[in-house]
Tab-separated table of C-alpha atoms and ligand atoms in Angstrom:
chain	number	residue	atom	x	y	z
A	1	MET	CA	32.920	5.265	-10.587
A	2	GLY	CA	33.610	6.549	-6.825
A	3	LYS	CA	30.574	5.903	-4.433
A	4	LEU	CA	28.916	9.002	-3.332
A	5	LEU	CA	26.725	7.373	-0.666
A	6	GLU	CA	27.553	4.193	1.395
A	7	VAL	CA	24.902	2.896	3.865
A	8	GLU	CA	25.756	0.181	5.549
A	9	ARG	CA	24.200	-2.279	8.037
A	10	LEU	CA	21.858	0.830	9.575
A	11	GLN	CA	19.524	0.513	12.531
A	12	ILE	CA	16.996	3.012	13.087
A	13	ALA	CA	14.723	2.735	16.437
A	14	PHE	CA	12.123	4.832	18.191
A	15	ARG	CA	11.964	5.470	21.671
A	16	THR	CA	8.177	4.966	22.457
A	17	ASP	CA	6.219	4.914	25.944
A	18	GLN	CA	6.593	0.569	25.283
A	19	GLY	CA	10.365	1.184	25.146
A	20	ASP	CA	12.234	1.318	22.105
A	21	VAL	CA	11.158	-0.218	18.888
A	22	ILE	CA	13.361	-1.138	15.775
A	23	SER	CA	11.954	0.150	12.276
A	24	VAL	CA	14.935	0.158	10.259
A	25	ASP	CA	17.228	-2.904	10.444
A	26	GLU	CA	20.791	-4.037	8.774
A	27	VAL	CA	20.093	-1.768	5.369
A	28	SER	CA	23.042	-1.713	3.276
A	29	PHE	CA	23.218	-0.280	-0.253
A	30	ASP	CA	25.145	2.402	-2.255
A	31	ILE	CA	24.714	4.988	-4.695
A	32	LYS	CA	27.380	6.042	-7.065
A	33	ALA	CA	27.697	9.694	-8.755
A	34	GLY	CA	25.142	10.035	-11.280
A	35	GLU	CA	23.402	7.184	-10.540
A	36	THR	CA	19.809	6.607	-9.652
A	37	VAL	CA	18.413	4.264	-6.581
A	38	ALA	CA	15.171	3.310	-6.068
A	39	ILE	CA	14.115	2.204	-2.500
A	40	VAL	CA	10.593	0.346	-2.777
A	41	GLY	CA	8.388	-1.243	-0.749
A	42	GLU	CA	5.135	-1.433	0.879
A	43	SER	CA	3.686	1.362	3.446
A	44	GLY	CA	5.408	1.117	6.709
A	45	CYS	CA	8.558	-0.475	5.277
A	46	GLY	CA	11.171	2.293	6.677
A	47	LYS	CA	11.500	3.916	3.026
A	48	SER	CA	11.282	7.466	4.494
A	49	VAL	CA	12.900	6.422	7.905
A	50	THR	CA	15.963	5.166	6.095
A	51	SER	CA	16.101	8.436	3.838
A	52	LEU	CA	15.531	10.831	6.865
A	53	SER	CA	18.506	9.212	8.656
A	54	LEU	CA	20.454	10.161	6.199
A	55	ILE	CA	20.044	13.906	6.539
A	56	GLY	CA	19.713	13.990	10.386
A	57	LEU	CA	16.025	14.453	10.164
A	58	LEU	CA	14.559	11.375	12.397
A	59	GLY	CA	13.292	14.146	15.012
A	60	LYS	CA	13.673	13.907	18.774
A	61	ARG	CA	12.555	10.182	19.146
A	62	GLY	CA	14.170	8.639	16.480
A	63	TYR	CA	18.226	7.627	16.399
A	64	VAL	CA	20.694	5.603	14.497
A	65	ARG	CA	21.215	2.664	16.895
A	66	GLN	CA	24.131	0.938	14.729
A	67	GLY	CA	25.535	1.032	11.308
A	68	GLU	CA	26.705	4.044	9.364
A	69	SER	CA	26.068	6.115	6.223
A	70	ARG	CA	28.932	8.375	4.264
A	71	PHE	CA	28.773	10.760	1.974
A	72	ASN	CA	31.897	11.110	-0.241
A	73	GLY	CA	33.087	9.152	2.663
A	74	PHE	CA	32.251	11.460	5.704
A	75	SER	CA	29.858	10.178	8.107
A	76	LEU	CA	26.954	11.153	7.958
A	77	THR	CA	25.916	8.941	11.186
A	78	LYS	CA	28.339	11.160	13.413
A	79	ALA	CA	28.216	14.384	11.916
A	80	SER	CA	27.087	16.947	14.285
A	81	SER	CA	23.887	18.911	13.501
A	82	ALA	CA	25.406	21.787	12.715
A	83	GLU	CA	27.693	19.907	9.943
A	84	LEU	CA	24.364	18.685	8.670
A	85	ARG	CA	22.500	21.595	8.314
A	86	LYS	CA	25.253	22.779	6.132
A	87	LEU	CA	25.116	19.669	3.803
A	88	ARG	CA	21.238	19.888	4.048
A	89	GLY	CA	20.176	22.177	0.691
A	90	ASN	CA	23.256	22.160	-0.218
A	91	GLU	CA	25.351	19.084	-1.061
A	92	ILE	CA	22.344	16.930	0.046
A	93	SER	CA	19.023	18.104	-0.539
A	94	MET	CA	15.008	16.450	-0.322
A	95	ILE	CA	12.021	16.516	-1.604
A	96	PHE	CA	9.513	15.673	0.676
A	97	GLN	CA	6.725	13.055	1.065
A	98	ASP	CA	3.870	16.097	1.212
A	99	SER	CA	4.703	19.241	-0.720
A	100	MET	CA	1.950	20.878	1.140
A	101	THR	CA	3.419	21.088	4.718
A	102	SER	CA	6.956	21.246	3.662
A	103	LEU	CA	6.093	24.575	1.766
A	104	ASN	CA	6.156	27.418	4.129
A	105	PRO	CA	2.376	28.518	3.695
A	106	VAL	CA	3.290	32.512	4.869
A	107	ILE	CA	6.099	33.198	2.404
A	108	PRO	CA	5.795	33.329	-0.930
A	109	ILE	CA	7.503	30.935	-3.009
A	110	GLY	CA	10.078	33.182	-4.302
A	111	GLU	CA	11.526	34.236	-1.504
A	112	GLN	CA	11.235	30.133	-0.205
A	113	LEU	CA	13.679	29.160	-3.059
A	114	GLU	CA	15.971	32.640	-2.748
A	115	GLU	CA	16.785	31.405	1.275
A	116	PRO	CA	18.638	28.407	0.121
A	117	ILE	CA	20.451	30.441	-2.817
A	118	ARG	CA	21.509	33.372	-0.696
A	119	LEU	CA	22.334	30.633	2.337
A	120	HIS	CA	24.534	28.654	0.595
A	121	LEU	CA	25.873	30.315	-2.636
A	122	HIS	CA	26.401	33.649	-1.175
A	123	LEU	CA	24.292	35.479	-3.675
A	124	SER	CA	23.131	39.293	-3.284
A	125	ARG	CA	19.092	39.691	-2.938
A	126	GLN	CA	19.046	40.830	-6.305
A	127	GLN	CA	21.192	38.006	-7.882
A	128	ALA	CA	19.515	35.382	-5.390
A	129	LYS	CA	15.941	36.938	-7.170
A	130	ALA	CA	17.358	36.200	-11.023
A	131	VAL	CA	18.921	32.704	-10.100
A	132	ALA	CA	15.369	31.747	-8.376
A	133	LEU	CA	13.656	33.180	-11.335
A	134	ASP	CA	15.634	31.157	-13.931
A	135	MET	CA	15.116	27.977	-11.882
A	136	LEU	CA	11.104	28.467	-11.514
A	137	ARG	CA	11.597	29.057	-15.710
A	138	LYS	CA	13.814	25.777	-15.685
A	139	VAL	CA	10.884	23.635	-13.807
A	140	GLY	CA	8.547	24.716	-16.168
A	141	ILE	CA	6.830	27.415	-14.039
A	142	PRO	CA	4.721	29.440	-16.768
A	143	ARG	CA	5.163	33.388	-15.868
A	144	PRO	CA	8.142	33.469	-12.882
A	145	GLU	CA	7.619	37.028	-12.182
A	146	VAL	CA	4.031	37.008	-11.212
A	147	ILE	CA	3.815	33.155	-9.755
A	148	SER	CA	6.807	33.879	-7.175
A	149	LYS	CA	4.724	36.319	-5.741
A	150	GLU	CA	2.615	33.666	-5.198
A	151	TYR	CA	1.836	31.728	-1.752
A	152	PRO	CA	2.026	27.668	-1.905
A	153	GLN	CA	-1.700	27.280	-1.545
A	154	THR	CA	-2.557	29.225	-4.385
A	155	LEU	CA	-0.754	26.806	-6.923
A	156	SER	CA	-1.920	23.350	-8.237
A	157	GLY	CA	-0.202	20.097	-6.551
A	158	GLY	CA	1.908	19.544	-9.720
A	159	MET	CA	2.651	23.519	-9.601
A	160	ARG	CA	4.194	23.106	-5.728
A	161	GLN	CA	5.984	19.697	-6.838
A	162	ARG	CA	7.812	21.506	-9.266
A	163	VAL	CA	8.409	24.353	-6.500
A	164	MET	CA	9.883	21.649	-4.551
A	165	ILE	CA	12.244	20.498	-6.944
A	166	ALA	CA	13.285	23.895	-8.040
A	167	ILE	CA	14.553	24.472	-4.174
A	168	ALA	CA	15.817	20.961	-4.402
A	169	LEU	CA	18.131	21.701	-7.333
A	170	VAL	CA	18.625	24.626	-6.792
A	171	CYS	CA	22.055	25.048	-5.239
A	172	LYS	CA	23.175	22.030	-7.466
A	173	PRO	CA	23.147	19.164	-4.848
A	174	LYS	CA	25.197	15.864	-5.395
A	175	LEU	CA	22.564	14.075	-4.109
A	176	LEU	CA	18.932	13.998	-4.140
A	177	ILE	CA	16.617	12.774	-2.126
A	178	ALA	CA	13.312	12.518	-3.385
A	179	ASP	CA	10.242	10.964	-1.513
A	180	GLU	CA	7.124	9.757	-3.511
A	181	PRO	CA	8.089	12.864	-4.818
A	182	THR	CA	5.044	11.896	-8.015
A	183	THR	CA	2.646	10.107	-5.645
A	184	ALA	CA	-0.072	13.071	-5.058
A	185	LEU	CA	0.190	13.927	-8.779
A	186	ASP	CA	-2.439	12.688	-11.539
A	187	VAL	CA	-0.752	10.620	-14.747
A	188	THR	CA	0.204	12.955	-16.826
A	189	ILE	CA	1.684	15.205	-14.173
A	190	GLN	CA	3.310	12.187	-12.989
A	191	ALA	CA	5.137	11.630	-16.031
A	192	GLN	CA	6.308	15.217	-16.206
A	193	ILE	CA	7.794	15.683	-13.163
A	194	VAL	CA	10.087	12.408	-13.889
A	195	GLN	CA	10.933	13.950	-17.344
A	196	LEU	CA	11.945	17.148	-15.436
A	197	MET	CA	14.119	15.381	-12.930
A	198	LYS	CA	15.555	12.843	-15.357
A	199	GLN	CA	16.299	16.353	-17.762
A	200	LEU	CA	18.129	17.746	-14.581
A	201	GLN	CA	19.980	14.883	-13.380
A	202	ALA	CA	21.182	14.997	-17.355
A	203	SER	CA	22.557	18.423	-17.336
A	204	ASP	CA	23.855	18.238	-13.834
A	205	GLY	CA	24.739	14.749	-12.828
A	206	THR	CA	22.990	14.741	-9.818
A	207	SER	CA	22.691	11.146	-7.918
A	208	ILE	CA	18.739	10.547	-6.939
A	209	LEU	CA	17.752	8.306	-4.263
A	210	LEU	CA	13.981	8.102	-5.120
A	211	VAL	CA	11.776	6.423	-2.562
A	212	THR	CA	8.587	5.004	-3.975
A	213	HIS	CA	5.644	2.354	-4.509
A	214	ASP	CA	4.987	2.939	-7.729
A	215	LEU	CA	7.496	0.496	-9.910
A	216	GLY	CA	6.176	2.662	-12.856
A	217	VAL	CA	8.614	5.266	-11.762
A	218	VAL	CA	11.138	2.775	-10.690
A	219	ALA	CA	11.136	1.780	-14.502
A	220	GLU	CA	11.512	5.042	-16.076
A	221	MET	CA	14.195	6.403	-13.517
A	222	ALA	CA	15.978	3.887	-11.335
A	223	ASP	CA	19.705	2.128	-12.121
A	224	LYS	CA	19.525	0.454	-9.068
A	225	VAL	CA	16.837	-0.900	-6.684
A	226	VAL	CA	16.784	-1.621	-3.560
A	227	VAL	CA	13.133	-3.619	-2.011
A	228	MET	CA	12.203	-3.278	1.393
A	229	TYR	CA	9.987	-5.577	3.678
A	230	ALA	CA	9.225	-4.993	7.228
A	231	GLY	CA	12.267	-2.576	8.419
A	232	GLN	CA	14.836	-5.085	5.596
A	233	VAL	CA	16.343	-5.138	2.272
A	234	VAL	CA	14.856	-8.557	0.997
A	235	GLU	CA	16.123	-8.171	-2.686
A	236	THR	CA	18.701	-5.751	-4.532
A	237	ALA	CA	19.808	-5.626	-8.067
A	238	ASP	CA	19.945	-3.881	-11.308
A	239	VAL	CA	16.561	-2.622	-12.792
A	240	PHE	CA	16.770	-4.831	-15.827
A	241	THR	CA	17.860	-7.910	-13.588
A	242	LEU	CA	14.904	-7.084	-10.661
A	243	PHE	CA	12.163	-6.782	-13.211
A	244	ARG	CA	13.460	-9.607	-15.403
A	245	ALA	CA	14.345	-12.394	-12.742
A	246	PRO	CA	13.123	-11.001	-9.465
A	247	GLN	CA	14.144	-13.911	-6.836
A	248	HIS	CA	12.432	-12.670	-3.839
A	249	PRO	CA	8.938	-14.423	-3.477
A	250	TYR	CA	8.186	-10.041	-1.733
A	251	THR	CA	9.045	-8.794	-5.008
A	252	GLN	CA	7.578	-11.218	-6.997
A	253	GLY	CA	4.381	-10.279	-5.531
A	254	LEU	CA	4.993	-7.001	-6.509
A	255	MET	CA	5.873	-7.480	-9.918
A	256	ARG	CA	2.469	-9.280	-9.964
A	257	SER	CA	0.511	-6.489	-8.947
A	258	ILE	CA	1.399	-3.885	-11.293
A	259	PRO	CA	-1.441	-3.476	-13.752
A	260	HIS	CA	-0.427	-3.877	-16.859
A	261	LEU	CA	-2.023	-3.623	-20.065
A	262	ASN	CA	-2.446	-7.128	-21.651
A	263	ARG	CA	-4.164	-8.668	-18.426
A	264	ASP	CA	-8.327	-8.478	-18.428
A	265	SER	CA	-8.525	-5.167	-16.838
A	266	SER	CA	-11.729	-6.432	-15.220
A	267	LYS	CA	-10.020	-8.849	-13.022
A	268	ARG	CA	-8.961	-7.815	-9.992
A	269	MET	CA	-4.482	-6.710	-9.088
A	270	ASP	CA	-2.874	-9.564	-7.942
A	271	ALA	CA	-2.056	-7.429	-4.574
A	272	ILE	CA	-0.163	-9.652	-2.362
A	273	ALA	CA	-2.271	-11.337	0.184
A	274	GLY	CA	-1.650	-10.016	4.024
A	275	THR	CA	-0.660	-7.471	5.667
A	276	VAL	CA	3.080	-6.294	7.079
A	277	PRO	CA	3.703	-6.996	10.199
A	278	SER	CA	3.720	-4.245	13.154
A	279	LEU	CA	7.437	-3.485	14.577
A	280	GLN	CA	6.094	-4.892	17.667
A	281	HIS	CA	5.628	-8.244	16.772
A	282	MET	CA	7.756	-9.417	13.764
A	283	PRO	CA	7.864	-12.877	13.183
A	284	THR	CA	10.237	-15.135	13.844
A	285	GLY	CA	12.490	-16.308	10.872
A	286	CYS	CA	12.008	-14.560	7.584
A	287	ARG	CA	10.088	-11.950	8.299
A	288	TYR	CA	7.800	-12.622	4.991
A	289	HIS	CA	6.761	-16.024	5.504
A	290	PRO	CA	3.522	-15.713	6.887
A	291	ARG	CA	2.365	-13.996	3.373
A	292	CYS	CA	4.685	-16.113	1.415
A	293	PRO	CA	3.479	-19.180	-0.783
A	294	HIS	CA	6.522	-21.126	-0.668
A	295	ALA	CA	7.110	-21.078	3.165
A	296	VAL	CA	8.730	-24.352	4.607
A	297	GLY	CA	9.731	-24.428	8.380
A	298	ARG	CA	13.232	-23.210	8.026
A	299	CYS	CA	11.657	-20.173	7.232
A	300	ARG	CA	9.677	-19.943	10.145
A	301	GLU	CA	12.481	-20.760	12.457
A	302	GLN	CA	15.884	-18.773	10.821
A	303	ARG	CA	16.385	-15.538	9.538
A	304	PRO	CA	17.626	-15.975	6.227
A	305	ALA	CA	21.102	-13.324	5.448
A	306	LEU	CA	21.202	-11.781	2.223
A	307	GLN	CA	23.171	-13.897	-0.155
A	308	ASN	CA	24.453	-12.713	-3.025
A	309	VAL	CA	23.251	-14.803	-6.375
A	310	GLY	CA	25.568	-13.394	-9.029
A	311	ASN	CA	26.110	-10.121	-10.355
A	312	GLU	CA	25.584	-7.857	-7.423
A	313	HIS	CA	21.800	-9.092	-7.114
A	314	LEU	CA	21.187	-10.304	-2.986
A	315	VAL	CA	18.363	-11.924	-2.238
A	316	ARG	CA	17.297	-12.355	2.030
A	317	CYS	CA	15.721	-15.907	0.896
A	318	TRP	CA	16.399	-19.318	1.942
A	319	LEU	CA	14.476	-20.604	-1.482
A	320	PRO	CA	15.359	-17.803	-3.982
A	321	SER	CA	14.004	-18.758	-7.294
A	322	GLU	CA	12.760	-17.140	-10.465
A	323	SER	CA	8.648	-18.302	-10.366
A	324	VAL	CA	7.321	-15.505	-12.025
A	325	PRO	CA	4.918	-16.493	-14.847
A	326	PRO	CA	6.110	-16.155	-18.239
A	327	THR	CA	3.177	-13.651	-19.059
A	328	VAL	CA	4.189	-11.245	-16.565
A	329	LYS	CA	7.149	-11.512	-17.480
A	330	ASP	CA	7.057	-10.714	-21.082
A	331	SER	CA	4.203	-7.718	-19.978
A	332	LEU	CA	7.576	-6.404	-17.774
A	333	ALA	CA	9.957	-6.306	-20.419
A	334	GLY	CA	7.518	-4.234	-22.713
A	335	HIS	CA	6.691	-2.096	-19.057
A	336	ILE	CA	10.198	-1.186	-18.669
A	337	SER	CA	11.370	-0.920	-22.406
A	338	GLY	CA	8.638	1.039	-23.202
A	339	GLY	CA	8.430	2.856	-20.032
A	340	ALA	CA	4.618	3.035	-19.739
A	341	VAL	CA	3.037	3.423	-16.430
B	1	ATP	N1	8.661	9.130	15.207
B	1	ATP	C1	8.377	7.906	14.923
B	1	ATP	N2	7.696	7.268	16.118
B	1	ATP	C2	7.647	5.744	16.206
B	1	ATP	N3	7.714	5.123	14.742
B	1	ATP	C3	7.981	5.578	13.736
B	1	ATP	C4	8.410	6.912	13.573
B	1	ATP	N4	8.330	7.276	12.505
B	1	ATP	C5	7.983	5.930	11.527
B	1	ATP	N5	8.362	5.086	13.091
B	1	ATP	C6	7.411	3.878	12.420
B	1	ATP	O1	8.804	2.944	11.660
B	1	ATP	C7	8.053	2.381	9.777
B	1	ATP	C8	8.466	2.765	8.989
B	1	ATP	O2	8.442	4.246	8.963
B	1	ATP	P1	8.732	4.638	7.488
B	1	ATP	O3	7.736	6.344	7.444
B	1	ATP	O4	9.804	4.984	7.417
B	1	ATP	O5	7.617	4.012	6.212
B	1	ATP	P2	7.385	4.308	4.800
B	1	ATP	O6	8.052	3.102	3.991
B	1	ATP	O7	7.914	5.546	4.134
B	1	ATP	O8	5.747	4.028	4.596
B	1	ATP	P3	5.014	5.184	3.336
B	1	ATP	O9	5.262	4.266	2.360
B	1	ATP	O10	4.185	5.110	4.007
B	1	ATP	O11	5.562	6.337	2.923
B	1	ATP	C9	7.030	2.724	10.707
B	1	ATP	O12	6.397	0.952	11.195
B	1	ATP	C10	6.461	3.557	11.120
B	1	ATP	O13	5.284	3.424	12.493
B	2	MG	MG1	7.005	7.232	3.475
């Protein structure tokens, strides 16, 4: 399978009053046609910045300082804003973290859906309307003729997210970037939205870059996982390897923090102790060492590079090891094959 998206040693910075800060550093991964790649990591690790950079939406202060991303061989990093505008909503589309702020409150949702159809598919108003209604039906919106005349704020969160998915997928993009597509929703609706994305992906062969901190959604949807910590990739592997044999202590910590059924629910979840470092005060050596239970002298002094520990499994650690307790592994195995969230 050919590579649809290639991200190569991407470094992204923001201009601030205190000088430039680097928020994403040397991030590399790729996505093949039809594949789903998930980026996971705690808040502030650079998931949204990485994905926004792909479609040129970093804002005035953000810029790609080094590295490159390519879509079907075409450099997104070097593309002009006009070229990126043409790709956005057409070949690459994005579901944003917050559906309330990304839908326009003063335009009925039907019209918001017709806009990309007319722009990218060059259809008449009448034809666009028919395609829009059909798409709303596909994403499970009841009575689309009525609902399409409604404004976003009159819809529930789940319905708004369905509308966002409809807008993102109506032009059959080759790549869908979904930034926390289910986080704002309750669990039943989450499961429905995950199902919906999987269905639409299966019928249209869309590749998905899924940004989330929900490992349940990752287990359900992803083929490959990229784990980020403090702006860097710390581990990447196919989803089975990552869940069954995570090697970076940070990934192992994330795995332990998943609540699961066969553990005493009165006990607290094993969240990772400590906090994410600020961009201005990155630790020396390995960025994770202040929180790492296994850190030794070398971890404090030298920056580890990503190393291949087998079969495209990369780990940025001086002491990679499989140290997840067997009980956690067993329950994760159930988690991933049973899909329980
Ligand atoms: N416009 C900006 N100016 C300066 N720094 C920024 C800007 N946007 C993001 N950052 C910084 O870049 C880092 C990465 O942010 P990003 O939004 O990508 O995190 P995230 O992984 O998506 O987190 P979350 O899970 O909370 O969505 C953060 O430290 C953030 O403060
Ligand atoms: Mg984010």
